Amino acid sequence: MSVQNCSALLAGCINMQNNFRNWYHNLNLRNKLLLTNLIATGFAVLLAVLSMSAFLYFSTQNGMVNQARNLSKIMAENISPAIYFDDRKTMDEILRGMREVPFISSATLYDAQGTKLSTFQRNPPALPHEIEGKADSLAALPIENSFHDYILDHTHSIFSGTPDHARLGTLVLRINLSDMYQQLAFQLTLLIVVGIAGFALTSRMLLYFQKDISEPIIQLTKLMHHVSMQGDLTAHSDIQRTDEIGKLALGFNHMIFEILKINNDLNDSKVHFYALTQRLNALIEAIPDAIFLKDGEGRWLVANESAKQLFQLHDIPWQGKTEMELADLHPGFRAMHEKCVEDDEKAWYARQLIMFEENITAADGSVRNYDVRKVPVFSKEGQREGLVIIGREITQRKKDEADIHRLAYYDMLTQLPNRRLLLDRLMQALAASQRSQHYGALLFLDLDNFKALNDTRGHDVGDLLLIEIAQRLNAIVREGDTVGRLGGDEFVLMLENLSADAREAAIHAGMVSVKAREAIARPYLLKGIEFTCTTSIGVSLFFAHQESVDDLLRHADLAMYQAKKDGRNSLRFFDPAMQAALDKHSALEGDLRHALERQQLRLYYQIQVNSEGHAIGAEALLRWEHPERGLVSPAEFIPLAEETGLIVPIGLWVLQTACAQINHWSGNPATRDLQLAVNVSARQFRQADFVEQVQQVLSTSGINPVRLKIELTESLVLDDVSDTITKMRALKALGISFSMDDFGTGYSSLSYLKLLPLDQLKIDQSFVRDLATDANDAAIVQAIITMGRTFGLNVIAEGVETKAQQAFLELHGCHAFQGYLFGKPVPPGQFEEIVSHYA
Amino acid sequence: MLLALLASPPNALADTASKNAIEAAFLYNFALFTQWPNLAASNSFNICVLAENPFDVAFERLNGKQIENLPVRTRIVRTPEEAVNCHILFVPASGHRAMQNIANTLKDAPILIVSEVNDYNPNDVMIMLGEEGGRINFQINHSATQRAGLNVSSKLLRLARRVY
């Protein structure tokens, strides 16, 4: 047999065993018990029968053998004398005595030589085997049992009673076993019958006892099946016993009872839950807010009536849909659905309630404001489980809020901020001033004769005037300044971020006041009637929190009353110093207006030299020779000229004077090659006809335009780059060159620098001044020089006052200089003398 | 050897010699089945033959055998008086004349008197050997043995042709 077969057989055996085990496992309880009992009982009975049979067999045989042995002994004892005396008759008699022993079929006596002396043979001869001629073998055996089929020979040696114990002969008893077998067969039959009867009886009894166990269990099983299948919780077991089965039944009944109780509770809960759900649903439906519930995947589960109305959902199968699906179903609300997905994600991400306001365009096209709340719900494991969305319409509230705000903070007539808002802004302005360290100003305006207008023309006309004034005031202030109305004919202007310098701030405030006064003073056409109106203005400067808001208002008010006392249509500062500054400023402005016609302006010239020490040009610098105040600093009057616009005629004068000077220099060999740089202010440059003006001046003077150089500031250029480039190109075409003044002080953009047709960069004196001490300045200067070289521009440094500065600049590639080291700005006569030193 | 003697030839009286041999064997065998009251005092087990002449070598062969740990000694006695120390006294047929005398002399002495059959009074002997069909048999005078204090085994009694 091959190994495969062997293993297959083994597997088969295991399989069979498993099959049997499965089969046995699946037997029902009754059959299982029955089978077990039958096997056990049958085995016991079989064992008993077998052991009994074996016992009977061996004991019977043993008995026979023992009997034969005893008989042999007795016979040997009895027969030995007969052998002594060779008494055959007695021998025969004694052997014949075996007649009475039924199982002895024959007895034979042999003498010591093995010769048969006597024999007894039961009739009929029981068996075919005769013991003949075996004397020798028999003689060799003292006592022996030899078995044949149905016979057993018992051989017994007979010894003499004499001391030598000589052997007298041998007695052989043949035992017939057939009787014994018969008897055994009978006994066995009896045993089997008794065994079967016992088996049957035992099985019957076991069956009875088993029934006592299995029946109730089967009954309980059926009952349980019934309960579980039918849900009949009224069922119960009738088994009443005290053993485990009884306890099982009792336990079962208790369990059913408990289930019944739980079931009843559950049913109660269900009813309660249903009612609760109904109430909640009704509640949710009735809530005017739009309510949605979504599941963890963002599918719509619940939408209440308000929600359905809002999104026109009545004809849309919205349930179980995601926002993106709804966007397709509901194209009118696509944007809303898409935004909703985004907001949902925010809520999921926040893992808590989020609130925001949203504008929703309703079905009727109206935009409504909603206060939206989204609450994400997570499972214990942190998975998204649901999302609650509540949208409360707050359109009216928003409107009301806006109205309230307007009513609270604005003047209804003029729509200007009212006192409250003004105070609020003033507070903020003080804080801002604290931060910026700039002065601000509060202007108090009060109309002159407004009462008279009201009385003569009526309030409606007065109101129209106030509205008109509000519009005019709004037009003159910068963005960020506030125009407010305190009530009646009182207006307030709040100016912020004027200047870090109090005097400048005062001048600026004064200028705005003048503008305001002029704006108000323009004639009005009210209901077809022309009307003029003047105003008195009180000004109070503020800086940080030096004064309280109330004080500020009071001061401005006081100043305004002062102005009224001074004869209306005037302006007063609360601070006399400020008033003085303003007065001086006004006086200066007045003087400046006459400076040109009174020929008080002069041009001074400062020399520019190269590294060889030759004069290469000059910068024309404006000076004002005031009859009372002497020489006025350009820093003082140039801003004034720019503010007042006087810079335009002054600028033109400068240009004309400079060109005349060039013309004058052209006759002198020492000065004819000099290039004269002229500063042009922004306001001047921005004039639409600036290029024509220059052209005019050039042609009038008849000079070589190459000798003229215009200096522009960075701020001017960057203010309007395209206009600057256009004009520069036009002027460049005339032959004029350009220099970038104060280079490095502004936020120069390299890209513009590339676009501009410049010839020169002028390093600001502020960098040159600290060249030796400030590494940063040195670096900037180096950078400017490098930049100039990169763009192909020549570089000139102004403010050069020492040889060291010059040396440094030269070392780094700057070869043109201007400064006190070479010469101060001087009148033309002196200039020519200086030039002669740099020939 | 006795058994060899008994066995070959078997209990068949072929001649006088063999008859004597059988009788000698018989005497010895009788001793085996009989108890003597005085045996302990003896130095030997004496088997005597009443005869004028040396009787037969068959008897002498018994010498050297043992009865009850005593060596067997055979001797010829001529008178009953000589037989006082004997344990077994064999009286062949030739000694029948002295039988009456023997009986009287040895009356109730613990001596087993064995005789060959003759026409004398059976009461005088204790065991009488006879012959039938070529085989030797014997009769036992049980009352005589009892009187003499000899205890004859029932096995021997059973083998006897006649017990009286």
Coordinates of N, CA, C and O in Angstrom, one line a residue, chain A residues 294 296 339-356 372-378 382 384-390:
Chain A
K294 N -28.7 67.3 8.6 CA -28.0 66.5 7.5 C -27.3 65.3 8.2 O -27.0 65.4 9.4
G296 N -24.0 62.5 8.3 CA -22.6 62.6 8.3 C -22.0 62.8 6.9 O -20.9 63.4 6.7
K339 N -22.1 77.1 -1.7 CA -21.5 77.8 -0.5 C -21.8 77.0 0.8 O -21.0 77.0 1.7
C340 N -22.9 76.4 0.8 CA -23.3 75.6 2.0 C -22.3 74.5 2.2 O -22.0 74.2 3.4
V341 N -21.8 73.8 1.2 CA -20.8 72.8 1.3 C -19.6 73.3 2.0 O -19.1 72.7 2.9
E342 N -19.2 74.5 1.6 CA -18.0 75.2 2.1 C -18.2 75.4 3.6 O -17.4 75.1 4.5
D343 N -19.4 76.0 4.0 CA -19.7 76.3 5.4 C -19.8 75.1 6.2 O -19.3 75.1 7.4
D344 N -20.4 74.0 5.6 CA -20.5 72.8 6.4 C -19.1 72.3 6.8 O -18.8 71.9 7.9
E345 N -18.2 72.4 5.8 CA -16.8 71.9 6.1 C -16.2 72.7 7.2 O -15.5 72.2 8.0
K346 N -16.5 74.0 7.2 CA -16.0 74.9 8.3 C -16.5 74.4 9.6 O -15.7 74.3 10.6
A347 N -17.8 74.0 9.7 CA -18.4 73.5 10.9 C -17.7 72.2 11.3 O -17.4 72.0 12.5
W348 N -17.5 71.3 10.4 CA -16.9 70.0 10.7 C -15.5 70.3 11.2 O -15.1 69.7 12.1
Y349 N -14.8 71.2 10.5 CA -13.4 71.5 10.9 C -13.4 72.1 12.3 O -12.5 71.7 13.1
A350 N -14.3 73.0 12.6 CA -14.3 73.7 13.9 C -14.7 72.7 15.0 O -14.3 72.9 16.2
R351 N -15.4 71.7 14.7 CA -15.9 70.7 15.6 C -16.8 71.3 16.7 O -16.9 70.7 17.8
Q352 N -17.4 72.4 16.4 CA -18.3 73.0 17.3 C -19.2 74.0 16.6 O -19.0 74.2 15.4
L353 N -20.1 74.6 17.3 CA -21.1 75.5 16.7 C -20.4 76.6 16.0 O -19.4 77.2 16.6
I354 N -20.7 76.9 14.8 CA -20.2 78.1 14.1 C -21.4 79.0 13.8 O -22.5 78.5 13.5
M355 N -21.2 80.3 13.8 CA -22.3 81.2 13.5 C -21.7 82.2 12.5 O -20.6 82.6 12.6
F356 N -22.6 82.6 11.6 CA -22.2 83.6 10.6 C -23.5 84.2 10.0 O -24.5 83.6 10.1
V372 N -27.0 82.4 10.5 CA -26.9 80.9 10.3 C -26.0 80.3 11.4 O -25.0 80.8 11.7
R373 N -26.5 79.2 12.0 CA -25.8 78.4 13.0 C -25.6 77.0 12.5 O -26.6 76.4 12.0
K374 N -24.4 76.5 12.6 CA -24.2 75.1 12.2 C -23.6 74.4 13.3 O -22.6 74.8 13.9
V375 N -24.2 73.3 13.7 CA -23.7 72.5 14.8 C -23.3 71.1 14.3 O -24.2 70.4 13.9
P376 N -22.1 70.7 14.3 CA -21.7 69.4 13.9 C -21.9 68.4 15.0 O -21.7 68.7 16.2
V377 N -22.3 67.2 14.6 CA -22.5 66.1 15.7 C -21.6 65.0 15.3 O -21.6 64.6 14.1
F378 N -20.8 64.6 16.3 CA -19.8 63.5 16.0 C -20.2 62.3 16.8 O -20.8 62.4 17.9
G382 N -15.6 59.8 16.9 CA -15.2 61.0 16.2 C -15.6 61.1 14.7 O -15.1 62.0 14.0
R384 N -18.1 61.8 11.6 CA -19.2 62.8 11.3 C -20.5 62.0 11.4 O -20.7 61.0 10.7
E385 N -21.4 62.6 12.1 CA -22.7 61.9 12.3 C -23.9 62.7 11.8 O -24.8 62.2 11.2
G386 N -23.8 64.0 12.0 CA -24.9 64.8 11.5 C -24.5 66.3 11.6 O -23.5 66.6 12.3
L387 N -25.4 67.1 11.0 CA -25.1 68.5 11.1 C -26.5 69.2 11.2 O -27.4 68.8 10.5
V388 N -26.6 70.0 12.2 CA -27.8 70.8 12.4 C -27.6 72.2 11.9 O -26.6 72.8 12.3
I389 N -28.5 72.6 11.1 CA -28.3 74.0 10.5 C -29.6 74.8 10.8 O -30.7 74.3 10.6
I390 N -29.4 75.9 11.5 CA -30.6 76.8 11.8 C -30.3 78.1 11.2 O -29.3 78.7 11.4

